[in-house]
Amino acid sequence: MNRVYIKTYGCQMNERDSEAVAAMLRARGYRIVEDEHACDIMLLNTCSVRDAAEQKAIGKAGYVSARKKKQPDFVLGILGCMAQNRGAALLDALPDVDLIVGTQKFHQVPDYLDNLRAAREAGVPIGSSIVDIAAEAGSQNTIRDHLETDEKQVSAFVSIQQGCNMDCHFCIVPKTRGDERSRPMADIVAECRSLAAKGVREITLLGQIVTSYGRRDYAHTGGVTPFVQLIEQVHAIKGIERIRFTSPHPRGFKSDLVEAYGRLPKLCEYVHLPMQSGSNRVLKAMNRPYSRERYREIVDALRAVRPDMYFSTDIIVGYPGETEEDFEQTRELFEACNYDMAYIFKYSIRSGTVAADLADQVPDEEKERRNQVLLDILRRNSERRTAGLIGTVEEVLVEGPDKTGAHFTGRTRGNRVCVFDADPRLVGQLVPLQIERATVSTLYGSLVLSGVEN
Ligand code: SAH
Ligand code: F3S
């Protein structure tokens, strides 16, 4: 009765929330299982950012709720963004759901599951669901537990902030995640230190808009924002070798952050810089507070500090009213920025956002065409960059065995996945890898063993 399977949809924040829920449940005596067919409790941690993501989770919930016929004690919970977005209304479509828990209540999941189990054992009729999507002051401080696994953990996500106050007109996140709230710097640094002590070498700082971290809680010191102060403190931790973060906002790339790439060697030269559109008219309609010129300036400034910088981005094609000329502006800027990776989305109507009510929705076929144009450019850029890596030596952080178990896997500082042969003792170490061949997404090579502690 205590085997829990958690399925996560959506972004890295959701992955991190699921991990924290799993750790809290394990501390309460629940067992976290990998096989969805061998669980008593299934929790779907959901995403609302596009309609397709919601439909996927609703489909899954409908499908698994049929299990209750064979397994009457089976518990089904919906957590996270879609729970927050739709609340008790979800029960209209999914009456068999037992638990609906919003984004500020993840830490209540163990109590709620205890209650549901106790009620079942006491013979309370099944069918009374628990719904909690209230806001809770301080909830950003509850995503801090990490799941210990049998494998050595080399890389960890650390949540530094929840919510977003930006009001981009297409985006549901301010509704699902609430106001921007940051965790205390000292708590985050302590968490990173304890991860380092357990062998973690790479930290990814997470939040909806990390560049705004602590802006209401900490002063700028000498022109340095609280976000860069936090990076400096994590940088000072012995054992941490690499620092990444996601997602930033272009607005946050002032000179202090750009310069940080020149003076903090643990800060990996990989920046996710969401552009959304390359048309000034569309950026304005989206309520994105920068121009294409400013965006290009940031890319150039970062490349001036780190010529080998890798960039990735988010683009929305087919925002309401996006014309062929607007798209051409996006295409041109997209090509010029030479991204290593990009997430290209077809605009999806999110009810309750400003853009949902706009006329001039772009037809699906046109969104698809624009999507393909950008994907083609991305593939060509990525292949060019990869081809340039063949024959070079890249620093790789060894993470563990690959999917087949026959080789090892790790990533370069530019976040490219590598597959190679290694000794298990090298897990958690930075090693030089001679790149020999590549596909679009993966590099293959051999370790250059001189100089590696073995
Ligand atoms: N700052 C957040 C943004 C969350 S949404 C983060 O953590 O990444 C992630 C991306 O989804 C956005 O950058 C945007 O490109 C895309 N997106 C958001 N709303 C969308 C919508 N209504 N339709 C299509 N794509 C959307
Ligand atoms: Fe969404 Fe814009 Fe914030 S994309 S998460 S409202 S910065």
Coordinates of C-alpha atoms and ligand atoms in Angstrom, one line a residue:
M1 CA 0.0 0.0 0.0
N2 CA 2.9 2.4 0.1
R3 CA 4.6 2.1 -3.3
V4 CA 4.6 5.5 -5.1
Y5 CA 5.3 6.1 -8.8
I6 CA 5.7 9.7 -9.8
K7 CA 5.4 10.8 -13.5
T8 CA 6.7 14.2 -14.4
Y9 CA 5.6 16.4 -17.3
G10 CA 7.3 19.6 -18.4
C11 CA 10.3 21.6 -17.3
Q12 CA 13.3 21.1 -15.0
M13 CA 11.5 22.9 -12.2
N14 CA 8.9 20.2 -12.3
E15 CA 11.6 17.5 -12.3
R16 CA 13.1 19.1 -9.2
D17 CA 9.7 19.4 -7.5
S18 CA 9.1 15.7 -8.1
E19 CA 12.4 14.8 -6.7
A20 CA 11.7 16.8 -3.6
V21 CA 8.3 15.2 -3.2
A22 CA 9.9 11.8 -3.6
A23 CA 12.5 12.5 -0.9
M24 CA 9.8 13.8 1.5
L25 CA 7.7 10.7 0.8
R26 CA 10.6 8.3 1.3
A27 CA 11.4 10.0 4.7
R28 CA 7.8 9.3 5.6
G29 CA 8.2 5.6 4.9
Y30 CA 6.8 5.4 1.4
R31 CA 8.7 3.5 -1.3
I32 CA 9.5 5.2 -4.5
V33 CA 9.2 2.8 -7.5
E34 CA 10.3 3.0 -11.1
D35 CA 7.6 0.7 -12.5
E36 CA 4.2 2.3 -12.9
H37 CA 2.6 -1.1 -13.0
A38 CA 3.9 -2.0 -9.5
C39 CA 2.6 1.0 -7.6
D40 CA -0.3 1.7 -5.2
I41 CA -0.1 5.4 -5.5
M42 CA 0.5 7.3 -8.8
L43 CA 1.3 11.0 -8.8
L44 CA 1.3 13.0 -12.0
N45 CA 3.3 16.2 -11.7
T46 CA 1.9 18.3 -14.5
C47 CA 2.6 21.1 -16.9
S48 CA 0.3 23.8 -18.2
V49 CA 2.5 25.8 -20.4
R50 CA 0.9 24.5 -23.6
D51 CA -2.4 22.8 -24.2
A52 CA -0.8 19.6 -25.5
A53 CA 1.0 19.2 -22.1
E54 CA -2.3 19.4 -20.2
Q55 CA -4.0 17.0 -22.6
K56 CA -1.3 14.5 -22.2
A57 CA -1.6 14.4 -18.4
I58 CA -5.4 14.4 -18.6
G59 CA -5.3 11.4 -21.0
K60 CA -2.9 9.5 -18.7
A61 CA -5.1 10.2 -15.6
G62 CA -8.2 9.0 -17.4
Y63 CA -6.4 5.9 -18.6
V64 CA -4.9 4.9 -15.2
S65 CA -8.0 5.7 -13.2
A66 CA -9.5 2.5 -14.8
R67 CA -7.1 0.6 -12.6
K68 CA -9.3 1.4 -9.6
K69 CA -11.7 -1.3 -10.8
K70 CA -9.1 -4.0 -10.3
Q71 CA -7.2 -2.3 -7.5
P72 CA -9.8 -0.5 -5.3
D73 CA -7.2 1.0 -3.0
F74 CA -5.2 2.6 -5.9
V75 CA -4.6 6.3 -5.2
L76 CA -4.3 8.8 -8.1
G77 CA -3.0 12.3 -7.5
I78 CA -2.5 15.3 -9.8
L79 CA 0.2 17.7 -8.7
G80 CA 1.8 21.0 -9.9
C81 CA 0.9 23.4 -12.6
M82 CA -2.3 21.9 -14.1
A83 CA -3.6 21.2 -10.6
Q84 CA -3.0 24.9 -9.8
N85 CA -4.5 26.1 -13.1
R86 CA -7.7 24.0 -13.1
G87 CA -8.2 23.1 -9.4
A88 CA -11.3 21.2 -8.4
A89 CA -12.7 21.6 -12.0
L90 CA -10.4 18.8 -12.9
L91 CA -12.8 16.5 -11.0
D92 CA -15.5 17.1 -13.6
A93 CA -13.5 15.4 -16.3
L94 CA -11.6 13.1 -13.9
P95 CA -13.9 12.1 -11.0
D96 CA -11.7 9.3 -9.8
V97 CA -8.7 11.6 -8.9
D98 CA -8.1 11.4 -5.2
L99 CA -5.7 14.2 -4.7
I100 CA -5.2 17.6 -6.4
V101 CA -2.2 19.6 -5.0
G102 CA -1.1 22.9 -6.4
T103 CA 2.4 24.4 -6.8
Q104 CA 2.7 25.9 -3.3
K105 CA 1.7 22.7 -1.5
F106 CA 4.1 20.0 -2.6
H107 CA 5.3 19.6 0.9
Q108 CA 1.8 18.6 2.0
V109 CA 1.7 15.6 -0.2
P110 CA 3.0 13.1 2.5
D111 CA 0.3 14.3 5.0
Y112 CA -2.4 14.1 2.4
L113 CA -1.4 10.6 1.4
D114 CA -1.3 9.5 5.0
N115 CA -4.8 10.9 5.5
L116 CA -6.1 9.1 2.4
R117 CA -4.7 5.8 3.5
A118 CA -6.0 6.2 7.0
A119 CA -9.5 7.0 5.7
R120 CA -9.4 3.9 3.5
E121 CA -8.3 1.8 6.4
A122 CA -11.1 3.2 8.5
G123 CA -13.6 2.3 5.8
V124 CA -14.5 5.8 4.8
P125 CA -16.2 5.5 1.3
I126 CA -13.8 6.1 -1.6
G127 CA -14.7 9.1 -3.6
S128 CA -13.9 12.0 -1.3
S129 CA -11.0 13.8 -2.9
I130 CA -8.5 16.2 -1.4
V131 CA -8.0 19.5 -3.2
D132 CA -5.4 22.1 -2.1
I133 CA -4.3 24.8 -4.4
A134 CA -4.0 27.6 -1.8
A135 CA -1.1 30.0 -1.8
E136 CA 1.3 29.6 1.1
A137 CA 3.8 32.1 2.3
G138 CA 7.3 30.6 2.4
S139 CA 6.4 27.7 0.2
Q140 CA 9.5 28.4 -2.0
N141 CA 11.6 27.2 1.0
T142 CA 10.1 23.8 1.0
I143 CA 11.8 22.5 -2.2
R144 CA 15.1 21.5 -0.6
D145 CA 15.2 17.7 -0.1
H146 CA 17.2 15.5 -2.5
L147 CA 16.6 11.9 -3.2
E148 CA 19.5 9.7 -2.3
T149 CA 20.0 6.9 -4.9
D150 CA 22.3 3.9 -5.2
E151 CA 24.2 5.6 -8.0
K152 CA 26.6 8.4 -7.2
Q153 CA 24.9 11.7 -8.0
V154 CA 27.2 14.0 -9.9
S155 CA 24.9 16.8 -11.0
A156 CA 22.0 18.4 -9.1
F157 CA 19.2 20.9 -9.6
V158 CA 18.8 23.5 -6.8
S159 CA 15.6 25.5 -6.7
I160 CA 16.4 29.2 -5.8
Q161 CA 13.1 30.9 -6.5
Q162 CA 9.5 30.2 -7.4
G163 CA 7.0 32.2 -9.5
C164 CA 7.3 35.1 -11.9
N165 CA 6.0 38.7 -12.0
M166 CA 6.7 39.4 -15.7
D167 CA 3.3 39.0 -17.3
C168 CA 4.4 38.0 -20.8
H169 CA 1.1 38.0 -22.6
F170 CA 1.2 34.4 -23.8
C171 CA 2.4 32.8 -20.5
I172 CA 0.3 30.9 -17.9
V173 CA 3.3 30.5 -15.5
P174 CA 2.5 33.6 -13.4
K175 CA -0.9 32.0 -12.7
T176 CA 0.4 28.5 -12.1
R177 CA 3.5 29.4 -10.1
G178 CA 2.4 32.6 -8.4
D179 CA 4.4 35.7 -7.4
E180 CA 8.2 35.8 -7.6
R181 CA 9.6 34.5 -4.2
S182 CA 13.2 33.8 -3.6
R183 CA 14.8 31.5 -1.0
P184 CA 17.4 32.9 1.4
M185 CA 20.9 32.9 -0.1
A186 CA 22.4 31.2 3.0
D187 CA 19.9 28.3 2.7
I188 CA 20.8 27.8 -1.0
V189 CA 24.5 27.9 -0.3
A190 CA 24.1 25.4 2.6
E191 CA 22.2 23.1 0.3
C192 CA 24.9 23.3 -2.4
R193 CA 27.6 22.7 0.2
S194 CA 25.8 19.5 1.5
L195 CA 25.4 18.3 -2.1
A196 CA 29.1 18.9 -2.7
A197 CA 29.9 16.9 0.4
K198 CA 28.0 14.0 -1.1
G199 CA 29.9 14.1 -4.3
V200 CA 27.9 16.5 -6.5
R201 CA 30.2 18.4 -8.9
E202 CA 27.7 20.3 -11.0
I203 CA 24.9 22.6 -9.8
T204 CA 22.1 24.0 -11.9
L205 CA 20.3 26.9 -10.2
L206 CA 16.6 26.8 -11.0
G207 CA 13.8 29.3 -11.1
Q208 CA 11.2 30.8 -13.5
I209 CA 13.3 33.9 -13.8
V210 CA 16.5 33.3 -12.0
T211 CA 18.1 36.6 -13.0
S212 CA 15.6 38.4 -10.8
Y213 CA 16.7 36.3 -7.8
G214 CA 16.5 38.1 -4.5
R215 CA 15.9 41.5 -6.0
R216 CA 13.5 42.5 -3.3
D217 CA 15.5 40.8 -0.5
Y218 CA 19.1 41.8 -1.0
A219 CA 20.9 45.0 -2.0
H220 CA 23.2 45.3 -5.0
T221 CA 26.7 45.5 -3.8
G222 CA 29.1 47.4 -6.0
G223 CA 26.8 47.1 -9.0
V224 CA 26.5 43.3 -8.5
T225 CA 23.0 41.9 -8.5
P226 CA 21.9 39.4 -5.8
F227 CA 21.8 36.7 -8.5
V228 CA 25.5 37.2 -9.3
Q229 CA 26.3 37.4 -5.6
L230 CA 24.6 34.0 -5.3
I231 CA 26.7 32.6 -8.2
E232 CA 29.8 33.9 -6.5
Q233 CA 29.0 32.2 -3.3
V234 CA 28.2 28.8 -5.0
H235 CA 31.5 29.3 -7.0
A236 CA 33.4 29.5 -3.7
I237 CA 32.2 26.0 -2.6
K238 CA 35.0 23.4 -2.7
G239 CA 34.0 20.4 -4.8
I240 CA 31.6 22.2 -7.0
E241 CA 33.2 22.4 -10.4
R242 CA 30.5 23.6 -12.7
I243 CA 27.6 26.0 -12.3
R244 CA 24.6 26.4 -14.7
F245 CA 21.3 28.1 -14.3
T246 CA 17.9 28.2 -16.0
S247 CA 15.8 30.1 -16.9
P248 CA 17.1 33.6 -17.0
H249 CA 15.5 36.6 -18.7
P250 CA 17.4 38.8 -21.3
R251 CA 16.6 41.7 -19.0
G252 CA 18.9 40.2 -16.4
F253 CA 22.0 40.3 -18.6
K254 CA 23.5 43.5 -17.3
S255 CA 27.3 44.0 -17.2
D256 CA 27.7 42.2 -13.9
L257 CA 26.4 38.9 -15.2
V258 CA 28.2 39.3 -18.5
E259 CA 31.5 40.0 -16.7
A260 CA 30.9 37.1 -14.4
Y261 CA 31.6 34.8 -17.3
G262 CA 35.0 36.3 -17.6
R263 CA 36.0 35.9 -14.0
L264 CA 34.2 32.8 -12.6
P265 CA 35.6 29.8 -14.4
K266 CA 33.1 27.3 -12.9
L267 CA 30.3 29.2 -14.7
C268 CA 29.8 27.0 -17.8
E269 CA 29.8 28.8 -21.1
Y270 CA 26.3 27.8 -22.0
V271 CA 23.5 30.3 -21.8
H272 CA 19.8 29.7 -22.4
L273 CA 18.6 33.1 -23.5
P274 CA 14.8 33.1 -24.4
M275 CA 14.3 35.3 -27.4
Q276 CA 10.6 34.4 -28.1
S277 CA 10.5 36.5 -31.3
G278 CA 12.9 38.6 -33.4
S279 CA 10.3 41.1 -34.4
N280 CA 10.2 44.3 -32.3
R281 CA 6.5 44.6 -33.0
V282 CA 5.7 41.1 -31.8
L283 CA 8.0 41.4 -28.7
K284 CA 6.0 44.5 -27.8
A285 CA 2.7 42.7 -28.3
M286 CA 4.1 39.9 -26.1
N287 CA 5.0 42.4 -23.4
R288 CA 8.7 41.3 -23.6
P289 CA 10.8 44.3 -22.4
Y290 CA 13.7 44.3 -25.0
S291 CA 14.2 44.8 -28.7
R292 CA 15.9 42.6 -31.2
E293 CA 18.8 45.0 -31.2
R294 CA 19.2 44.7 -27.4
Y295 CA 19.0 40.9 -27.6
R296 CA 21.7 40.8 -30.2
E297 CA 23.8 43.1 -28.1
I298 CA 23.6 40.7 -25.2
V299 CA 24.7 37.7 -27.4
D300 CA 27.6 39.7 -28.8
A301 CA 28.7 40.9 -25.3
L302 CA 28.7 37.4 -24.0
R303 CA 30.6 36.1 -27.0
A304 CA 33.1 38.9 -26.5
V305 CA 33.8 37.6 -23.0
R306 CA 33.6 33.9 -24.0
P307 CA 34.2 33.4 -27.7
D308 CA 33.3 29.7 -27.3
M309 CA 29.9 30.5 -25.7
Y310 CA 27.1 28.1 -26.5
F311 CA 23.6 29.6 -26.7
S312 CA 20.1 28.0 -26.6
T313 CA 16.8 29.8 -26.8
D314 CA 13.0 29.6 -26.7
I315 CA 11.0 30.8 -29.7
I316 CA 7.3 31.0 -30.1
V317 CA 6.1 30.9 -33.7
G318 CA 2.6 32.0 -34.7
Y319 CA 1.9 34.4 -31.9
P320 CA -1.4 36.1 -32.7
G321 CA -0.8 38.7 -35.5
E322 CA 2.7 37.4 -36.4
T323 CA 3.0 38.3 -40.1
E324 CA 5.4 36.8 -42.6
E325 CA 7.6 39.9 -42.2
D326 CA 7.6 39.5 -38.4
F327 CA 8.6 35.9 -38.9
E328 CA 11.3 36.8 -41.3
Q329 CA 12.8 39.1 -38.6
T330 CA 12.8 36.1 -36.2
R331 CA 14.4 33.9 -38.8
E332 CA 17.1 36.4 -39.5
L333 CA 18.0 36.9 -35.8
F334 CA 17.7 33.2 -35.1
E335 CA 20.2 32.5 -37.9
A336 CA 22.5 35.2 -36.8
C337 CA 22.7 34.0 -33.2
N338 CA 23.9 30.6 -34.3
Y339 CA 22.2 28.6 -31.5
D340 CA 23.6 25.3 -30.4
M341 CA 20.1 24.3 -29.1
A342 CA 16.6 25.8 -29.3
Y343 CA 13.2 25.0 -28.1
I344 CA 10.7 26.1 -30.8
F345 CA 7.1 26.2 -29.8
K346 CA 3.9 26.8 -31.8
Y347 CA 1.8 29.4 -30.0
S348 CA -0.8 27.6 -27.9
I349 CA -3.8 29.5 -26.5
R350 CA -3.8 29.6 -22.7
S351 CA -7.1 30.7 -21.4
G352 CA -6.8 33.6 -18.9
T353 CA -3.8 35.2 -20.6
V354 CA -3.9 38.4 -22.6
A355 CA -3.0 36.8 -25.9
A356 CA -5.8 34.3 -25.6
D357 CA -8.4 36.9 -26.5
L358 CA -6.5 38.4 -29.5
A359 CA -7.9 38.2 -33.0
D360 CA -5.6 37.2 -35.8
Q361 CA -4.7 33.8 -34.5
V362 CA -2.2 32.2 -37.0
P363 CA -3.5 29.0 -38.7
D364 CA -1.9 25.7 -37.6
E365 CA -0.4 24.9 -41.0
E366 CA 1.4 28.2 -41.0
K367 CA 2.7 27.7 -37.4
E368 CA 4.0 24.3 -38.5
R369 CA 5.7 25.8 -41.6
R370 CA 7.5 28.4 -39.5
N371 CA 8.4 25.8 -36.9
Q372 CA 10.1 23.7 -39.7
V373 CA 12.0 26.7 -41.1
L374 CA 13.7 27.3 -37.7
L375 CA 14.2 23.6 -37.0
D376 CA 16.1 23.3 -40.3
I377 CA 18.4 26.2 -39.4
L378 CA 19.0 24.7 -35.9
R379 CA 19.9 21.4 -37.4
R380 CA 22.4 23.0 -39.8
N381 CA 24.0 25.2 -37.0
S382 CA 24.2 22.3 -34.6
E383 CA 25.8 20.0 -37.2
R384 CA 28.3 22.7 -38.0
R385 CA 29.2 23.2 -34.4
T386 CA 29.5 19.5 -33.8
A387 CA 31.7 18.9 -36.8
G388 CA 34.0 21.6 -35.5
L389 CA 34.4 19.6 -32.2
I390 CA 35.7 16.5 -33.9
G391 CA 39.4 16.2 -33.3
T392 CA 39.3 18.6 -30.3
V393 CA 39.7 17.7 -26.6
E394 CA 36.7 18.6 -24.5
E395 CA 36.4 18.6 -20.7
V396 CA 33.8 16.1 -19.7
L397 CA 32.2 15.5 -16.3
V398 CA 31.7 11.7 -16.1
E399 CA 28.1 11.1 -14.9
G400 CA 27.8 7.3 -15.0
P401 CA 26.9 4.3 -17.3
D402 CA 25.0 5.2 -20.4
K403 CA 21.6 3.7 -21.2
T404 CA 23.0 0.5 -22.6
G405 CA 25.3 0.0 -19.6
A406 CA 28.2 -0.8 -22.0
H407 CA 29.7 2.7 -22.0
F408 CA 29.9 5.8 -19.8
T409 CA 28.2 9.1 -20.4
G410 CA 28.9 12.7 -19.4
R411 CA 28.6 16.2 -20.7
T412 CA 30.9 18.9 -22.0
R413 CA 30.8 22.4 -20.5
G414 CA 28.7 23.3 -23.5
N415 CA 26.2 20.7 -22.3
R416 CA 26.8 18.3 -25.2
V417 CA 26.2 14.6 -24.2
C418 CA 29.2 12.4 -24.7
V419 CA 29.5 8.6 -24.8
F420 CA 32.9 6.9 -24.1
D421 CA 34.6 4.0 -22.4
A422 CA 35.8 4.7 -18.9
D423 CA 36.6 3.2 -15.5
P424 CA 33.7 3.4 -12.9
R425 CA 36.2 5.2 -10.6
L426 CA 36.1 8.2 -12.9
V427 CA 32.4 8.9 -12.2
G428 CA 32.3 12.4 -10.7
Q429 CA 35.6 13.5 -12.3
L430 CA 36.4 16.0 -15.0
V431 CA 38.3 14.2 -17.7
P432 CA 39.7 15.3 -21.1
L433 CA 37.9 13.5 -24.0
Q434 CA 39.2 13.4 -27.5
I435 CA 36.2 13.8 -29.7
E436 CA 36.2 11.3 -32.6
R437 CA 32.8 11.3 -34.2
A438 CA 29.4 12.8 -33.6
T439 CA 25.7 12.7 -34.4
V440 CA 23.4 15.8 -34.1
S441 CA 22.9 15.2 -30.4
T442 CA 25.8 13.1 -29.1
L443 CA 29.6 13.2 -29.2
Y444 CA 31.7 10.0 -29.1
G445 CA 35.4 9.9 -28.2
S446 CA 38.2 8.4 -26.0
L447 CA 39.6 9.6 -22.8
V448 CA 43.0 11.2 -22.9
L449 CA 44.3 9.5 -19.8
S450 CA 47.5 11.2 -18.9
G451 CA 47.0 13.6 -16.0
V452 CA 43.7 12.0 -14.8
E453 CA 43.8 10.7 -11.2
N454 CA 42.8 7.1 -11.7
Ligands
SAH1 N1 10.8 31.4 -17.5 C1 10.2 30.2 -17.8 C2 9.4 30.2 -19.0 C3 8.4 29.1 -18.9 S1 7.6 28.7 -20.3 C4 11.1 29.0 -17.8 O1 11.4 28.5 -16.8 O2 11.6 28.6 -18.9 C5 8.9 28.0 -21.3 C6 8.7 28.4 -22.7 O3 7.5 28.0 -23.2 C7 8.7 29.9 -22.9 O4 10.0 30.5 -22.9 C8 8.0 30.1 -24.2 O5 8.9 30.0 -25.3 C9 7.1 28.8 -24.2 N2 5.7 29.2 -24.0 C10 5.2 29.8 -22.9 N3 3.8 30.0 -23.1 C11 3.5 29.5 -24.4 C12 2.4 29.4 -25.2 N4 1.2 29.9 -24.7 N5 2.4 28.9 -26.4 C13 3.6 28.4 -26.8 N6 4.7 28.4 -26.1 C14 4.7 29.0 -24.9
F3S2 FE1 6.5 33.3 -18.4 FE2 7.6 35.5 -19.2 FE3 7.7 34.8 -16.7 S1 7.7 33.6 -20.2 S2 7.7 32.6 -16.7 S3 5.9 35.3 -17.7 S4 9.3 35.8 -17.9

